[in-house]
Amino acid sequence: MERVDTMNEEISRIKVLSDAFGPSGMEDDVIRKAMQSVPEQYDTKLDTMHNLYIVPKEKKDGCTILLDAHCDEVGFIVQAVLANGTVRFLPLGGWNPVNVAGSAVKIKTENGFVSGIVAAKPVHFMGEAEKKAPVSFESLVIDAGTSSKEETMALGIVPGCFIVPDVTCEYIEKQRIFKGKAFDCRIGCAALLQTLHTLPETSNTVTGVLTVQEEVGERGSSLAVQNIKADVAICFEGCPADDSFERPDMVQTAMKKGVMLRAFDCSMITHPAFQKFALDCAEKADIPYQVAVRKGGGTNGGIYHLHDIPTVVIGIPTRFAHSTAGFCSYDDYLGAVKLAREIIKNINQNVIDSFRHVVM
């Protein structure tokens, strides 16, 4: 059993990070909150994109291990304010517009936050052809409760304002699950921070980075990798769970079934030797895991591995990723932290050197 005080601290951190306002390009609130949880033996610094580097004050003699998690969430941005006061907006990251219609949102303005609702034409006013037409972002607007362009703009809503779903995270103790927004990848950010707080005895140097703008093309990690020298990397992800819609024989990322170790996606073929090392660590430590091969998706690992940094992805299954709200499991989160600790404890320069050998 985990200590109650540690558990409460972790749950609180996860909720704070989930609730933070941080669509791609406007992650500062997440960064501020994360900095409050950085262990005292680490320094922090930012680059101009506001990637947060978490760097140990003392470097050790072993290899350097990078822990990565992206801190942005899928969101929206104001494109235009229309004459009737409604707001045209564009997606930041991959959204299915069907998942957006009818959602409550909050818009960040210079005057503070403004509440809104994503409004499509009510069914009462739709003909049969319109009812059958697919939902598109062109058919959606945000209503801020106003009736004119002037009234909306007086609230501070102008082109360029950032938007996220208006959702508050809660921990459902009986089921040991969280319900909230942005678990892709705030649950990964929480796992990274907890790993740094509970590092095992090791001669390795462990550094961290919370990257920005992953959801719009791994832009933050593309900059961060230029400022990082690491021998290997572990990417935490709030990965999409498939157990609520996939055929039972095709489920590879089920919630409450353990961490996901991704072997393939559109951005990376995971280094087979590093993947096997991670799987062996999970086996020896009795950590439940799942291996996923994905025809879509991508992670920051797709950037790091192209810069000679072998990378594995530790995923925490998240139901309804890239939707306004989702679920994830506290136990899967604990498994991700435990597996990262095991990799850190067991990896060394000889293991990393073996990644450069041809398999005979």
Short mmCIF file of N, CA and C in Angstrom, two decimals, residues 187-355:
data_model
loop_
_atom_site.label_atom_id
_atom_site.label_comp_id
_atom_site.label_asym_id
_atom_site.label_seq_id
_atom_site.Cartn_x
_atom_site.Cartn_y
_atom_site.Cartn_z
N ILE A 187 -1.12 13.62 -17.41
CA ILE A 187 -0.86 12.46 -16.55
C ILE A 187 0.59 12.03 -16.73
N GLY A 188 1.13 12.23 -17.93
CA GLY A 188 2.55 11.96 -18.17
C GLY A 188 3.44 12.96 -17.47
N CYS A 189 3.02 14.23 -17.44
CA CYS A 189 3.79 15.26 -16.71
C CYS A 189 3.85 14.91 -15.22
N ALA A 190 2.72 14.46 -14.67
CA ALA A 190 2.68 14.07 -13.27
C ALA A 190 3.60 12.88 -13.01
N ALA A 191 3.62 11.92 -13.93
CA ALA A 191 4.48 10.74 -13.78
C ALA A 191 5.95 11.14 -13.84
N LEU A 192 6.28 12.06 -14.72
CA LEU A 192 7.67 12.54 -14.81
C LEU A 192 8.10 13.19 -13.51
N LEU A 193 7.27 14.08 -12.99
CA LEU A 193 7.63 14.79 -11.76
C LEU A 193 7.75 13.82 -10.59
N GLN A 194 6.85 12.84 -10.50
CA GLN A 194 6.93 11.88 -9.40
C GLN A 194 8.15 10.98 -9.53
N THR A 195 8.54 10.65 -10.75
CA THR A 195 9.75 9.87 -10.95
C THR A 195 10.97 10.63 -10.42
N LEU A 196 11.04 11.92 -10.69
CA LEU A 196 12.15 12.73 -10.18
C LEU A 196 12.14 12.81 -8.66
N HIS A 197 10.94 12.81 -8.07
CA HIS A 197 10.84 12.88 -6.61
C HIS A 197 11.25 11.57 -5.95
N THR A 198 11.20 10.46 -6.69
CA THR A 198 11.41 9.14 -6.08
C THR A 198 12.49 8.37 -6.81
N LEU A 199 13.54 9.05 -7.27
CA LEU A 199 14.60 8.39 -8.02
C LEU A 199 15.25 7.29 -7.18
N PRO A 200 15.51 6.14 -7.82
CA PRO A 200 16.23 5.09 -7.10
C PRO A 200 17.71 5.44 -6.99
N GLU A 201 18.43 4.67 -6.16
CA GLU A 201 19.88 4.84 -6.09
C GLU A 201 20.47 4.52 -7.46
N THR A 202 21.21 5.44 -8.04
CA THR A 202 21.75 5.24 -9.37
C THR A 202 22.97 6.14 -9.58
N SER A 203 23.87 5.67 -10.43
CA SER A 203 25.00 6.51 -10.83
C SER A 203 24.69 7.32 -12.07
N ASN A 204 23.46 7.18 -12.57
CA ASN A 204 23.05 7.88 -13.78
C ASN A 204 22.54 9.28 -13.46
N THR A 205 22.69 10.17 -14.41
CA THR A 205 22.12 11.51 -14.32
C THR A 205 20.76 11.51 -14.99
N VAL A 206 19.76 11.95 -14.27
CA VAL A 206 18.39 11.96 -14.80
C VAL A 206 17.93 13.40 -14.91
N THR A 207 17.58 13.79 -16.11
CA THR A 207 17.09 15.15 -16.36
C THR A 207 15.70 15.07 -16.97
N GLY A 208 14.97 16.15 -16.93
CA GLY A 208 13.60 16.14 -17.44
C GLY A 208 13.32 17.33 -18.33
N VAL A 209 12.31 17.18 -19.17
CA VAL A 209 11.83 18.31 -19.96
C VAL A 209 10.32 18.16 -20.16
N LEU A 210 9.61 19.23 -19.86
CA LEU A 210 8.19 19.32 -20.21
C LEU A 210 8.10 20.15 -21.47
N THR A 211 7.75 19.49 -22.56
CA THR A 211 7.80 20.15 -23.85
C THR A 211 6.45 20.76 -24.22
N VAL A 212 6.50 21.75 -25.09
CA VAL A 212 5.31 22.46 -25.55
C VAL A 212 4.99 22.05 -26.99
N GLN A 213 3.79 22.36 -27.40
CA GLN A 213 3.35 22.29 -28.81
C GLN A 213 3.56 20.91 -29.45
N GLU A 214 3.45 19.86 -28.66
CA GLU A 214 3.52 18.51 -29.23
C GLU A 214 2.33 18.22 -30.12
N GLU A 215 1.17 18.71 -29.72
CA GLU A 215 -0.07 18.37 -30.43
C GLU A 215 -0.17 19.01 -31.81
N VAL A 216 0.70 19.94 -32.11
CA VAL A 216 0.68 20.58 -33.43
C VAL A 216 1.94 20.23 -34.23
N GLY A 217 2.56 19.08 -33.88
CA GLY A 217 3.67 18.63 -34.69
C GLY A 217 5.00 18.52 -33.98
N GLU A 218 4.98 18.14 -32.69
CA GLU A 218 6.21 17.92 -31.92
C GLU A 218 7.17 19.12 -32.03
N ARG A 219 6.64 20.32 -32.03
CA ARG A 219 7.48 21.50 -32.25
C ARG A 219 8.39 21.78 -31.06
N GLY A 220 7.86 21.60 -29.85
CA GLY A 220 8.68 21.87 -28.68
C GLY A 220 9.87 20.93 -28.57
N SER A 221 9.66 19.66 -28.81
CA SER A 221 10.77 18.70 -28.71
C SER A 221 11.78 18.92 -29.83
N SER A 222 11.34 19.45 -30.98
CA SER A 222 12.27 19.74 -32.06
C SER A 222 13.26 20.81 -31.66
N LEU A 223 12.84 21.75 -30.79
CA LEU A 223 13.77 22.73 -30.23
C LEU A 223 14.53 22.15 -29.05
N ALA A 224 13.82 21.45 -28.17
CA ALA A 224 14.45 20.95 -26.95
C ALA A 224 15.62 20.03 -27.24
N VAL A 225 15.51 19.21 -28.28
CA VAL A 225 16.56 18.25 -28.57
C VAL A 225 17.87 18.94 -28.94
N GLN A 226 17.79 20.18 -29.38
CA GLN A 226 19.00 20.95 -29.69
C GLN A 226 19.71 21.41 -28.42
N ASN A 227 18.98 21.43 -27.31
CA ASN A 227 19.54 21.91 -26.05
C ASN A 227 19.81 20.79 -25.05
N ILE A 228 19.63 19.54 -25.51
CA ILE A 228 19.72 18.40 -24.61
C ILE A 228 20.83 17.46 -25.08
N LYS A 229 21.61 16.98 -24.13
CA LYS A 229 22.56 15.91 -24.41
C LYS A 229 22.17 14.73 -23.54
N ALA A 230 21.67 13.68 -24.17
CA ALA A 230 21.21 12.50 -23.43
C ALA A 230 21.63 11.23 -24.15
N ASP A 231 21.80 10.17 -23.37
CA ASP A 231 22.17 8.88 -23.96
C ASP A 231 20.94 8.07 -24.34
N VAL A 232 19.88 8.19 -23.57
CA VAL A 232 18.60 7.54 -23.88
C VAL A 232 17.48 8.45 -23.38
N ALA A 233 16.28 8.19 -23.85
CA ALA A 233 15.13 8.98 -23.42
C ALA A 233 13.95 8.07 -23.11
N ILE A 234 13.17 8.50 -22.14
CA ILE A 234 11.88 7.87 -21.82
C ILE A 234 10.81 8.93 -22.03
N CYS A 235 9.90 8.69 -22.93
CA CYS A 235 8.78 9.60 -23.17
C CYS A 235 7.53 9.08 -22.46
N PHE A 236 7.02 9.86 -21.52
CA PHE A 236 5.73 9.54 -20.92
C PHE A 236 4.63 10.07 -21.84
N GLU A 237 3.56 9.30 -21.97
CA GLU A 237 2.43 9.73 -22.80
C GLU A 237 1.12 9.36 -22.13
N GLY A 238 0.13 10.24 -22.29
CA GLY A 238 -1.25 9.87 -22.01
C GLY A 238 -1.81 9.30 -23.29
N CYS A 239 -1.60 8.01 -23.49
CA CYS A 239 -1.87 7.40 -24.81
C CYS A 239 -3.34 7.00 -24.93
N PRO A 240 -3.88 7.06 -26.15
CA PRO A 240 -5.30 6.75 -26.33
C PRO A 240 -5.62 5.29 -25.98
N ALA A 241 -6.55 5.10 -25.06
CA ALA A 241 -7.03 3.76 -24.73
C ALA A 241 -8.00 3.30 -25.82
N ASP A 242 -7.97 2.01 -26.11
CA ASP A 242 -8.83 1.48 -27.18
C ASP A 242 -9.85 0.46 -26.68
N ASP A 243 -9.96 0.29 -25.36
CA ASP A 243 -10.81 -0.79 -24.84
C ASP A 243 -12.29 -0.46 -24.82
N SER A 244 -12.65 0.78 -25.09
CA SER A 244 -14.07 1.15 -25.07
C SER A 244 -14.71 1.11 -26.46
N PHE A 245 -13.90 0.78 -27.49
CA PHE A 245 -14.47 0.76 -28.84
C PHE A 245 -13.87 -0.30 -29.75
N GLU A 246 -12.71 -0.85 -29.43
CA GLU A 246 -12.03 -1.78 -30.32
C GLU A 246 -12.55 -3.20 -30.11
N ARG A 247 -12.38 -4.05 -31.14
CA ARG A 247 -12.69 -5.47 -30.99
C ARG A 247 -11.86 -6.04 -29.85
N PRO A 248 -12.45 -6.91 -29.00
CA PRO A 248 -11.70 -7.44 -27.85
C PRO A 248 -10.36 -8.06 -28.22
N ASP A 249 -10.28 -8.72 -29.37
CA ASP A 249 -9.03 -9.37 -29.76
C ASP A 249 -8.02 -8.39 -30.35
N MET A 250 -8.39 -7.13 -30.48
CA MET A 250 -7.49 -6.12 -31.02
C MET A 250 -7.09 -5.07 -29.99
N VAL A 251 -7.60 -5.18 -28.76
CA VAL A 251 -7.30 -4.19 -27.72
C VAL A 251 -5.83 -4.32 -27.31
N GLN A 252 -5.10 -3.22 -27.36
CA GLN A 252 -3.69 -3.19 -26.99
C GLN A 252 -3.37 -2.15 -25.93
N THR A 253 -4.35 -1.30 -25.61
CA THR A 253 -4.11 -0.21 -24.65
C THR A 253 -5.35 -0.02 -23.80
N ALA A 254 -5.59 -0.98 -22.92
CA ALA A 254 -6.78 -0.94 -22.08
C ALA A 254 -6.48 -0.22 -20.77
N MET A 255 -7.43 0.57 -20.32
CA MET A 255 -7.30 1.21 -19.02
C MET A 255 -7.34 0.16 -17.92
N LYS A 256 -6.51 0.32 -16.90
CA LYS A 256 -6.40 -0.58 -15.75
C LYS A 256 -5.75 -1.91 -16.09
N LYS A 257 -5.11 -2.01 -17.24
CA LYS A 257 -4.42 -3.25 -17.62
C LYS A 257 -2.90 -3.05 -17.66
N GLY A 258 -2.43 -1.92 -17.21
CA GLY A 258 -1.00 -1.69 -17.15
C GLY A 258 -0.52 -0.65 -18.13
N VAL A 259 0.76 -0.34 -18.02
CA VAL A 259 1.36 0.68 -18.89
C VAL A 259 1.45 0.15 -20.32
N MET A 260 1.51 1.08 -21.27
CA MET A 260 1.68 0.73 -22.67
C MET A 260 3.11 1.01 -23.10
N LEU A 261 3.74 0.05 -23.73
CA LEU A 261 5.05 0.25 -24.37
C LEU A 261 4.82 0.13 -25.86
N ARG A 262 4.96 1.26 -26.55
CA ARG A 262 4.61 1.32 -27.98
C ARG A 262 5.79 0.87 -28.83
N ALA A 263 5.53 -0.11 -29.69
CA ALA A 263 6.56 -0.64 -30.58
C ALA A 263 6.63 0.09 -31.91
N PHE A 264 5.49 0.67 -32.32
CA PHE A 264 5.43 1.30 -33.65
C PHE A 264 4.29 2.29 -33.69
N ASP A 265 4.55 3.45 -34.31
CA ASP A 265 3.48 4.36 -34.70
C ASP A 265 3.98 5.15 -35.90
N CYS A 266 3.27 6.19 -36.28
CA CYS A 266 3.65 6.94 -37.48
C CYS A 266 4.95 7.71 -37.31
N SER A 267 5.40 7.92 -36.07
CA SER A 267 6.58 8.75 -35.85
C SER A 267 7.83 7.96 -35.54
N MET A 268 7.70 6.69 -35.10
CA MET A 268 8.87 5.98 -34.63
C MET A 268 8.66 4.48 -34.63
N ILE A 269 9.68 3.75 -35.07
CA ILE A 269 9.80 2.33 -34.78
C ILE A 269 10.71 2.24 -33.57
N THR A 270 10.19 1.85 -32.44
CA THR A 270 10.98 1.83 -31.21
C THR A 270 12.17 0.89 -31.36
N HIS A 271 13.33 1.34 -30.90
CA HIS A 271 14.53 0.53 -30.99
C HIS A 271 14.26 -0.83 -30.35
N PRO A 272 14.34 -1.94 -31.11
CA PRO A 272 13.96 -3.25 -30.56
C PRO A 272 14.72 -3.64 -29.30
N ALA A 273 16.01 -3.32 -29.24
CA ALA A 273 16.80 -3.71 -28.07
C ALA A 273 16.39 -2.89 -26.84
N PHE A 274 16.12 -1.61 -27.01
CA PHE A 274 15.69 -0.78 -25.88
C PHE A 274 14.28 -1.20 -25.46
N GLN A 275 13.43 -1.50 -26.42
CA GLN A 275 12.08 -1.98 -26.10
C GLN A 275 12.16 -3.27 -25.28
N LYS A 276 13.01 -4.19 -25.70
CA LYS A 276 13.15 -5.45 -24.97
C LYS A 276 13.69 -5.21 -23.57
N PHE A 277 14.65 -4.28 -23.44
CA PHE A 277 15.19 -3.95 -22.13
C PHE A 277 14.07 -3.44 -21.22
N ALA A 278 13.23 -2.55 -21.74
CA ALA A 278 12.13 -2.00 -20.95
C ALA A 278 11.13 -3.10 -20.57
N LEU A 279 10.83 -3.99 -21.52
CA LEU A 279 9.90 -5.09 -21.23
C LEU A 279 10.48 -6.03 -20.18
N ASP A 280 11.78 -6.29 -20.26
CA ASP A 280 12.42 -7.14 -19.26
C ASP A 280 12.35 -6.50 -17.88
N CYS A 281 12.56 -5.17 -17.82
CA CYS A 281 12.44 -4.46 -16.55
C CYS A 281 11.04 -4.61 -15.97
N ALA A 282 10.03 -4.50 -16.83
CA ALA A 282 8.64 -4.65 -16.38
C ALA A 282 8.39 -6.06 -15.87
N GLU A 283 8.88 -7.05 -16.59
CA GLU A 283 8.69 -8.45 -16.20
C GLU A 283 9.33 -8.72 -14.83
N LYS A 284 10.59 -8.31 -14.67
CA LYS A 284 11.32 -8.60 -13.44
C LYS A 284 10.70 -7.90 -12.24
N ALA A 285 10.11 -6.74 -12.45
CA ALA A 285 9.50 -5.97 -11.36
C ALA A 285 8.00 -6.24 -11.21
N ASP A 286 7.50 -7.18 -12.02
CA ASP A 286 6.08 -7.56 -11.96
C ASP A 286 5.16 -6.35 -12.20
N ILE A 287 5.52 -5.55 -13.20
CA ILE A 287 4.72 -4.39 -13.58
C ILE A 287 3.83 -4.77 -14.76
N PRO A 288 2.51 -4.69 -14.63
CA PRO A 288 1.64 -5.02 -15.77
C PRO A 288 1.92 -4.09 -16.94
N TYR A 289 1.96 -4.65 -18.15
CA TYR A 289 2.24 -3.84 -19.33
C TYR A 289 1.49 -4.37 -20.54
N GLN A 290 1.39 -3.53 -21.55
CA GLN A 290 0.78 -3.87 -22.83
C GLN A 290 1.69 -3.33 -23.94
N VAL A 291 1.82 -4.08 -25.01
CA VAL A 291 2.60 -3.64 -26.15
C VAL A 291 1.64 -3.22 -27.25
N ALA A 292 1.85 -2.03 -27.81
CA ALA A 292 0.95 -1.49 -28.82
C ALA A 292 1.68 -1.26 -30.13
N VAL A 293 1.04 -1.61 -31.21
CA VAL A 293 1.49 -1.31 -32.57
C VAL A 293 0.39 -0.48 -33.21
N ARG A 294 0.67 0.78 -33.51
CA ARG A 294 -0.36 1.72 -33.93
C ARG A 294 -0.16 2.18 -35.37
N LYS A 295 -1.25 2.17 -36.12
CA LYS A 295 -1.19 2.65 -37.51
C LYS A 295 -1.26 4.16 -37.58
N GLY A 296 -1.60 4.83 -36.52
CA GLY A 296 -1.65 6.30 -36.48
C GLY A 296 -0.94 6.82 -35.26
N GLY A 297 -1.00 8.12 -35.06
CA GLY A 297 -0.44 8.74 -33.87
C GLY A 297 1.06 8.92 -33.95
N GLY A 298 1.58 9.60 -32.95
CA GLY A 298 3.01 9.87 -32.86
C GLY A 298 3.32 10.52 -31.54
N THR A 299 4.60 10.52 -31.17
CA THR A 299 5.04 11.07 -29.89
C THR A 299 6.33 11.86 -30.09
N ASN A 300 6.78 12.50 -29.03
CA ASN A 300 8.08 13.18 -29.08
C ASN A 300 9.23 12.22 -29.33
N GLY A 301 9.01 10.94 -29.07
CA GLY A 301 10.03 9.96 -29.38
C GLY A 301 10.41 9.99 -30.85
N GLY A 302 9.48 10.38 -31.69
CA GLY A 302 9.76 10.50 -33.11
C GLY A 302 10.81 11.53 -33.42
N ILE A 303 10.98 12.52 -32.53
CA ILE A 303 12.03 13.53 -32.69
C ILE A 303 13.34 13.03 -32.07
N TYR A 304 13.28 12.56 -30.84
CA TYR A 304 14.51 12.22 -30.12
C TYR A 304 15.29 11.11 -30.80
N HIS A 305 14.60 10.09 -31.28
CA HIS A 305 15.34 8.95 -31.83
C HIS A 305 16.08 9.31 -33.11
N LEU A 306 15.63 10.37 -33.79
CA LEU A 306 16.33 10.82 -34.99
C LEU A 306 17.58 11.64 -34.67
N HIS A 307 17.80 11.93 -33.39
CA HIS A 307 18.99 12.67 -32.96
C HIS A 307 19.89 11.76 -32.12
N ASP A 308 19.88 10.48 -32.46
CA ASP A 308 20.80 9.51 -31.85
C ASP A 308 20.53 9.32 -30.36
N ILE A 309 19.26 9.45 -29.97
CA ILE A 309 18.88 9.21 -28.58
C ILE A 309 17.85 8.07 -28.58
N PRO A 310 18.28 6.84 -28.36
CA PRO A 310 17.31 5.73 -28.30
C PRO A 310 16.20 6.04 -27.31
N THR A 311 14.97 5.77 -27.68
CA THR A 311 13.81 6.23 -26.91
C THR A 311 12.77 5.14 -26.77
N VAL A 312 12.20 5.03 -25.59
CA VAL A 312 11.02 4.20 -25.38
C VAL A 312 9.87 5.10 -24.93
N VAL A 313 8.66 4.65 -25.21
CA VAL A 313 7.46 5.38 -24.82
C VAL A 313 6.73 4.58 -23.75
N ILE A 314 6.53 5.19 -22.59
CA ILE A 314 5.72 4.60 -21.52
C ILE A 314 4.39 5.33 -21.53
N GLY A 315 3.36 4.63 -21.95
CA GLY A 315 2.04 5.24 -22.08
C GLY A 315 1.13 4.90 -20.91
N ILE A 316 0.35 5.87 -20.48
CA ILE A 316 -0.69 5.68 -19.46
C ILE A 316 -2.03 5.76 -20.20
N PRO A 317 -2.73 4.62 -20.35
CA PRO A 317 -3.95 4.59 -21.17
C PRO A 317 -4.98 5.62 -20.74
N THR A 318 -5.45 6.39 -21.71
CA THR A 318 -6.39 7.47 -21.47
C THR A 318 -7.61 7.29 -22.37
N ARG A 319 -8.73 7.03 -21.75
CA ARG A 319 -9.97 6.89 -22.54
C ARG A 319 -10.42 8.27 -23.03
N PHE A 320 -10.79 8.31 -24.30
CA PHE A 320 -11.33 9.51 -24.95
C PHE A 320 -10.29 10.63 -25.05
N ALA A 321 -9.05 10.24 -25.37
CA ALA A 321 -8.03 11.25 -25.64
C ALA A 321 -8.48 12.13 -26.79
N HIS A 322 -8.08 13.37 -26.77
CA HIS A 322 -8.45 14.37 -27.78
C HIS A 322 -9.96 14.59 -27.81
N SER A 323 -10.59 14.42 -26.65
CA SER A 323 -11.98 14.81 -26.46
C SER A 323 -12.01 15.83 -25.33
N THR A 324 -13.20 16.32 -25.01
CA THR A 324 -13.28 17.36 -23.99
C THR A 324 -13.02 16.82 -22.59
N ALA A 325 -13.24 15.52 -22.36
CA ALA A 325 -12.99 14.92 -21.06
C ALA A 325 -12.68 13.45 -21.25
N GLY A 326 -11.99 12.86 -20.28
CA GLY A 326 -11.64 11.46 -20.39
C GLY A 326 -11.39 10.85 -19.03
N PHE A 327 -11.01 9.56 -19.05
CA PHE A 327 -10.67 8.83 -17.84
C PHE A 327 -9.24 8.31 -17.94
N CYS A 328 -8.58 8.19 -16.79
CA CYS A 328 -7.34 7.42 -16.71
C CYS A 328 -7.23 6.83 -15.31
N SER A 329 -6.39 5.82 -15.18
CA SER A 329 -6.31 5.03 -13.95
C SER A 329 -5.11 5.45 -13.09
N TYR A 330 -5.35 5.59 -11.81
CA TYR A 330 -4.27 5.89 -10.88
C TYR A 330 -3.24 4.76 -10.85
N ASP A 331 -3.70 3.52 -10.95
CA ASP A 331 -2.78 2.39 -10.91
C ASP A 331 -1.91 2.31 -12.16
N ASP A 332 -2.45 2.67 -13.32
CA ASP A 332 -1.62 2.72 -14.52
C ASP A 332 -0.55 3.81 -14.39
N TYR A 333 -0.94 4.92 -13.79
CA TYR A 333 0.03 6.00 -13.52
C TYR A 333 1.14 5.49 -12.61
N LEU A 334 0.78 4.79 -11.54
CA LEU A 334 1.79 4.26 -10.63
C LEU A 334 2.71 3.28 -11.35
N GLY A 335 2.16 2.48 -12.25
CA GLY A 335 2.97 1.55 -13.02
C GLY A 335 3.97 2.26 -13.91
N ALA A 336 3.56 3.39 -14.48
CA ALA A 336 4.48 4.16 -15.33
C ALA A 336 5.66 4.70 -14.52
N VAL A 337 5.37 5.22 -13.34
CA VAL A 337 6.45 5.72 -12.47
C VAL A 337 7.37 4.58 -12.06
N LYS A 338 6.79 3.45 -11.70
CA LYS A 338 7.60 2.31 -11.27
C LYS A 338 8.49 1.80 -12.40
N LEU A 339 7.94 1.72 -13.61
CA LEU A 339 8.73 1.23 -14.73
C LEU A 339 9.87 2.19 -15.07
N ALA A 340 9.59 3.49 -15.05
CA ALA A 340 10.66 4.46 -15.30
C ALA A 340 11.77 4.30 -14.26
N ARG A 341 11.41 4.10 -13.02
CA ARG A 341 12.40 3.90 -11.96
C ARG A 341 13.24 2.65 -12.22
N GLU A 342 12.60 1.58 -12.66
CA GLU A 342 13.32 0.34 -12.93
C GLU A 342 14.30 0.51 -14.09
N ILE A 343 13.89 1.21 -15.12
CA ILE A 343 14.79 1.45 -16.25
C ILE A 343 15.98 2.28 -15.79
N ILE A 344 15.71 3.34 -15.03
CA ILE A 344 16.79 4.21 -14.53
C ILE A 344 17.76 3.42 -13.66
N LYS A 345 17.23 2.54 -12.83
CA LYS A 345 18.06 1.78 -11.90
C LYS A 345 18.95 0.75 -12.61
N ASN A 346 18.45 0.17 -13.70
CA ASN A 346 19.13 -0.96 -14.32
C ASN A 346 19.95 -0.64 -15.56
N ILE A 347 19.68 0.49 -16.19
CA ILE A 347 20.40 0.79 -17.43
C ILE A 347 21.79 1.33 -17.12
N ASN A 348 22.74 1.07 -18.00
CA ASN A 348 24.09 1.59 -17.84
C ASN A 348 24.71 1.77 -19.22
N GLN A 349 25.94 2.25 -19.24
CA GLN A 349 26.57 2.57 -20.52
C GLN A 349 26.79 1.33 -21.37
N ASN A 350 27.05 0.18 -20.75
CA ASN A 350 27.23 -1.05 -21.52
C ASN A 350 25.94 -1.44 -22.23
N VAL A 351 24.83 -1.28 -21.54
CA VAL A 351 23.53 -1.57 -22.18
C VAL A 351 23.30 -0.63 -23.35
N ILE A 352 23.56 0.65 -23.14
CA ILE A 352 23.35 1.62 -24.21
C ILE A 352 24.28 1.36 -25.39
N ASP A 353 25.54 1.00 -25.09
CA ASP A 353 26.47 0.68 -26.17
C ASP A 353 25.98 -0.50 -27.00
N SER A 354 25.29 -1.42 -26.34
CA SER A 354 24.79 -2.60 -27.07
C SER A 354 23.72 -2.22 -28.09
N PHE A 355 23.06 -1.07 -27.91
CA PHE A 355 22.05 -0.63 -28.87
C PHE A 355 22.68 -0.30 -30.22
#
